[in-house]
């Protein structure tokens, strides 16, 4: 039997609807959540992601602005702008799109954002709070993974979750979220990486397998347990002459083979991707409520 396809698009639409209603209520109390997005340069993927984030803000009712600096902008100019935005009460969330040009230190830029306005949850203060079990916001992609699982009826509680990949963006924060002692988490989590021995043996022991290592179609059918739930965080551009653009997107799993064996799996595209943008909206709203003390219960 073929696996259930976990549509991040559908779950995203459901969450956005909830957020939209929340924003409507906040607006009645005089609060319009605001998000400012900053980009340096014209990286094609970044341009497209930011357009998506702007459109989704509008859909949910969040006020958003996009600031674009030329590629050669000095780091000091970017830091100065962030200092201004930290003080600007219109904006409850600040996002600096990554990657930044090489002459700019990503760490210095992330550190310059007021942790209360850190919509991505990349600031070390917020990463630390998550790790000690006192989270403020949650990082968007891993939070999206957790929401897909919960809302599809596959709560990670008590399950063995195996995460492949230890990036600061995905693997590590997902680990931190899923080991929290709270509903929708409380899982036993194993993180695999390039130093892992006997990878297939470990991945086969997963009730829930998360592929987040950035290797196209790496996870094969013989690496998963029958009946497992698989979440594919990978977004890899591969050449595809059948497409007008000349390329297609594939995940970190061999989707076609796995879907004949597993209980449920997310597709690429249309799986985790749409959730990332939605959880950014979630964070902006939560940040606005925390900063103003205005909330809708
Ligand atoms: N670049 C790729 N993904 C992300 C993200 O989630 N946030 C930011 N700021 N930049 C990114």
XYZ file of C-alpha atoms and ligand atoms in Angstrom:
308
model
C 0.000 0.000 0.000
C 1.212 3.455 -0.808
C 2.088 5.841 2.009
C -0.028 8.699 3.232
C 1.408 11.905 1.747
C 1.740 14.572 4.436
C 0.949 17.811 2.649
C 2.777 20.717 4.224
C 0.755 22.940 1.903
C -2.538 21.818 3.421
C -1.308 21.946 7.013
C 0.192 25.353 6.309
C -3.137 26.639 5.004
C -4.815 25.400 8.192
C -2.251 27.130 10.452
C -2.393 30.351 8.401
C -6.152 30.447 8.792
C -5.742 30.227 12.584
C -3.072 32.933 12.531
C -5.213 35.184 10.362
C -8.035 34.975 12.879
C -5.612 35.745 15.673
C -4.295 38.816 13.847
C -7.857 40.051 13.233
C -8.501 39.911 16.983
C -5.192 41.654 17.762
C -6.029 44.412 15.297
C -9.323 44.978 17.114
C -7.209 45.580 20.216
C -5.031 48.051 18.316
C -2.059 45.797 17.567
C -0.839 45.094 14.029
C 2.090 42.661 14.125
C 4.972 43.941 11.979
C 7.807 42.075 10.265
C 10.811 43.624 8.543
C 12.958 41.559 6.203
C 16.445 42.577 5.170
C 18.377 41.208 2.211
C 21.858 42.034 0.970
C 22.298 41.334 -2.736
C 20.150 39.528 -5.286
C 20.670 35.813 -4.636
C 17.862 34.237 -6.699
C 16.673 31.811 -4.019
C 16.686 34.566 -1.367
C 14.670 36.884 -3.619
C 12.081 34.152 -4.150
C 11.901 33.167 -0.433
C 11.464 36.786 0.606
C 8.725 37.386 -1.937
C 6.922 34.356 -0.500
C 7.344 35.670 3.056
C 5.965 39.076 2.013
C 2.946 37.513 0.300
C 2.207 35.277 3.273
C 2.476 38.244 5.686
C -0.176 40.005 3.643
C -2.395 36.920 3.577
C -2.245 36.613 7.376
C -2.643 40.362 7.998
C 0.895 41.095 9.206
C 2.410 44.453 8.194
C 5.686 43.761 6.407
C 8.477 45.722 4.776
C 11.434 44.484 2.745
C 14.749 46.346 2.796
C 17.295 45.502 0.105
C 20.944 46.536 0.287
C 23.352 46.225 -2.650
C 25.759 43.271 -2.567
C 28.808 45.438 -1.726
C 27.198 47.087 1.336
C 29.692 47.226 4.244
C 28.861 45.246 7.369
C 28.732 48.460 9.464
C 25.863 49.815 7.345
C 23.860 46.647 7.872
C 24.553 46.664 11.626
C 23.491 50.316 11.810
C 20.192 49.508 10.069
C 19.561 46.595 12.453
C 20.173 48.905 15.446
C 17.537 51.283 14.034
C 15.053 48.462 13.424
C 15.571 47.163 16.980
C 14.155 50.488 18.194
C 11.354 50.778 15.616
C 8.059 49.916 17.358
C 6.299 49.134 14.035
C 8.347 45.967 13.787
C 8.036 43.105 16.253
C 10.034 40.708 14.080
C 13.304 41.287 12.225
C 14.681 38.819 9.710
C 17.965 39.037 7.841
C 17.860 36.660 4.903
C 20.773 34.220 4.720
C 23.217 33.610 3.157
C 24.918 36.996 3.431
C 27.775 38.058 1.109
C 31.146 36.717 2.270
C 32.500 40.035 3.508
C 29.728 40.210 6.138
C 29.893 38.138 9.325
C 26.687 36.162 9.716
C 27.359 35.747 13.449
C 27.832 39.468 14.082
C 24.652 40.238 12.180
C 22.536 37.657 14.019
C 23.989 38.832 17.348
C 22.981 42.414 16.531
C 19.259 41.581 16.327
C 17.313 42.228 19.538
C 16.548 38.674 20.776
C 12.936 39.753 21.455
C 12.563 40.569 17.718
C 14.473 37.535 16.452
C 11.734 36.101 14.194
C 13.996 33.298 12.904
C 15.059 32.257 16.421
C 18.715 32.253 15.339
C 20.104 34.491 18.128
C 22.310 32.568 20.614
C 20.103 33.783 23.500
C 17.042 32.188 21.915
C 18.908 29.019 20.923
C 20.153 28.785 24.523
C 16.678 29.346 25.959
C 15.352 26.521 23.802
C 18.116 24.198 24.941
C 17.483 24.855 28.648
C 13.769 24.181 28.199
C 12.559 27.788 28.478
C 11.909 28.659 24.821
C 10.775 32.127 23.719
C 10.185 31.516 19.995
C 10.965 28.329 18.088
C 13.088 28.117 14.915
C 10.746 28.031 11.919
C 11.675 24.891 9.959
C 12.027 22.529 12.939
C 8.857 23.966 14.467
C 7.158 23.303 11.122
C 8.328 19.680 11.251
C 6.866 19.291 14.742
C 3.550 20.822 13.634
C 3.312 18.480 10.616
C 3.766 15.486 12.916
C 1.289 16.638 15.557
C -1.376 17.797 13.117
C -1.148 14.560 11.081
C -1.727 12.413 14.167
C 1.891 11.278 14.516
C 2.855 12.912 17.790
C 6.534 12.260 18.542
C 5.812 11.586 22.234
C 7.526 8.396 23.358
C 8.687 7.631 19.807
C 12.229 7.051 18.586
C 13.008 9.950 16.266
C 16.164 9.714 14.175
C 17.391 12.987 12.678
C 19.975 12.800 9.873
C 21.925 16.071 9.836
C 23.246 18.308 12.607
C 22.966 21.799 11.102
C 22.295 24.844 13.271
C 19.308 25.590 11.027
C 17.568 22.207 11.196
C 19.058 19.130 12.891
C 20.253 20.660 16.167
C 17.196 22.819 16.913
C 14.822 19.989 15.934
C 16.630 17.787 18.441
C 16.194 20.519 21.082
C 12.471 20.859 20.336
C 11.667 17.149 20.329
C 13.450 16.344 23.606
C 11.482 19.020 25.505
C 9.464 17.563 28.352
C 6.117 18.732 27.008
C 3.160 17.654 24.880
C 3.993 17.168 21.212
C 7.639 16.451 22.051
C 9.057 14.150 24.758
C 10.644 11.871 22.141
C 13.783 9.771 22.289
C 15.986 11.471 19.719
C 19.086 10.228 17.924
C 21.057 12.655 15.754
C 23.140 11.107 12.956
C 25.857 12.925 11.023
C 28.925 12.337 8.879
C 30.724 10.735 11.822
C 27.953 8.173 12.401
C 28.870 4.496 12.029
C 26.244 1.993 10.819
C 23.867 4.688 9.614
C 21.331 2.321 7.941
C 21.069 0.286 11.136
C 20.188 3.406 13.116
C 17.794 4.872 10.561
C 15.991 1.505 10.396
C 15.313 1.781 14.127
C 13.405 5.060 13.670
C 9.659 5.334 14.248
C 10.016 8.827 12.812
C 12.892 9.553 10.452
C 13.852 13.139 9.615
C 16.182 13.641 6.659
C 17.918 17.018 6.941
C 21.436 16.560 5.649
C 21.229 18.221 2.245
C 22.116 15.187 0.080
C 19.758 14.531 -2.810
C 17.772 11.243 -2.427
C 20.288 9.929 0.128
C 17.831 7.906 2.243
C 16.984 4.702 0.344
C 14.183 2.204 0.976
C 16.535 -0.252 2.730
C 17.331 2.459 5.315
C 13.798 2.764 6.695
C 11.583 0.556 8.810
C 8.319 -0.607 7.306
C 5.574 1.624 8.683
C 7.893 4.493 9.672
C 6.911 8.142 9.315
C 9.386 10.099 7.193
C 9.876 13.865 7.136
C 12.062 15.183 4.337
C 13.593 18.595 5.073
C 15.933 18.513 2.042
C 15.629 20.978 -0.815
C 18.125 20.085 -3.536
C 18.214 21.561 -7.029
C 19.007 18.908 -9.596
C 19.217 19.151 -13.370
C 15.995 18.084 -15.039
C 15.845 18.594 -18.822
C 12.108 17.780 -18.792
C 11.448 21.040 -16.889
C 11.258 24.408 -18.630
C 13.651 25.911 -16.058
C 16.109 23.043 -16.636
C 16.095 22.011 -12.978
C 13.844 20.334 -10.462
C 13.697 20.049 -6.667
C 14.249 16.802 -4.813
C 14.503 16.018 -1.127
C 17.012 14.021 0.888
C 14.973 10.825 0.501
C 14.279 8.505 -2.416
C 10.605 9.490 -2.254
C 9.277 7.161 -4.988
C 10.834 4.059 -3.397
C 10.082 5.026 0.215
C 6.423 5.721 -0.355
C 5.859 2.019 -1.102
C 7.248 1.041 2.288
C 6.514 3.689 4.902
C 3.330 4.740 6.694
C 3.585 8.436 5.800
C 6.021 10.791 4.085
C 6.330 14.485 3.192
C 6.868 15.367 -0.491
C 9.423 17.836 -1.891
C 8.251 20.387 -2.858
C 5.031 20.896 -0.870
C 6.134 19.286 2.397
C 8.227 21.061 5.006
C 8.953 24.129 2.810
C 5.581 25.884 3.132
C 5.627 25.305 6.893
C 8.834 27.343 7.329
C 7.168 30.503 6.049
C 4.040 29.857 8.099
C 5.974 29.412 11.338
C 7.729 32.722 10.670
C 4.297 34.346 10.740
C 3.572 32.496 13.974
C 6.777 33.880 15.520
C 6.049 37.439 14.408
C 2.621 37.302 16.053
C 3.960 35.748 19.276
C 6.762 38.329 19.381
C 4.244 41.160 18.889
C 2.089 39.838 21.738
C 5.064 39.461 24.083
C 6.512 42.900 23.314
C 3.231 44.768 23.740
C 1.479 42.653 26.371
C -1.558 42.650 24.051
C -2.782 39.099 23.480
C -5.926 37.232 22.531
C -5.678 34.299 24.946
N 17.913 31.240 4.327
C 17.445 29.989 4.127
N 16.506 29.702 5.059
C 16.384 30.785 5.860
C 15.575 31.093 6.983
O 14.761 30.302 7.472
N 15.750 32.349 7.515
C 16.640 33.234 7.004
N 16.752 34.416 7.605
N 17.418 32.973 5.964
C 17.281 31.748 5.385
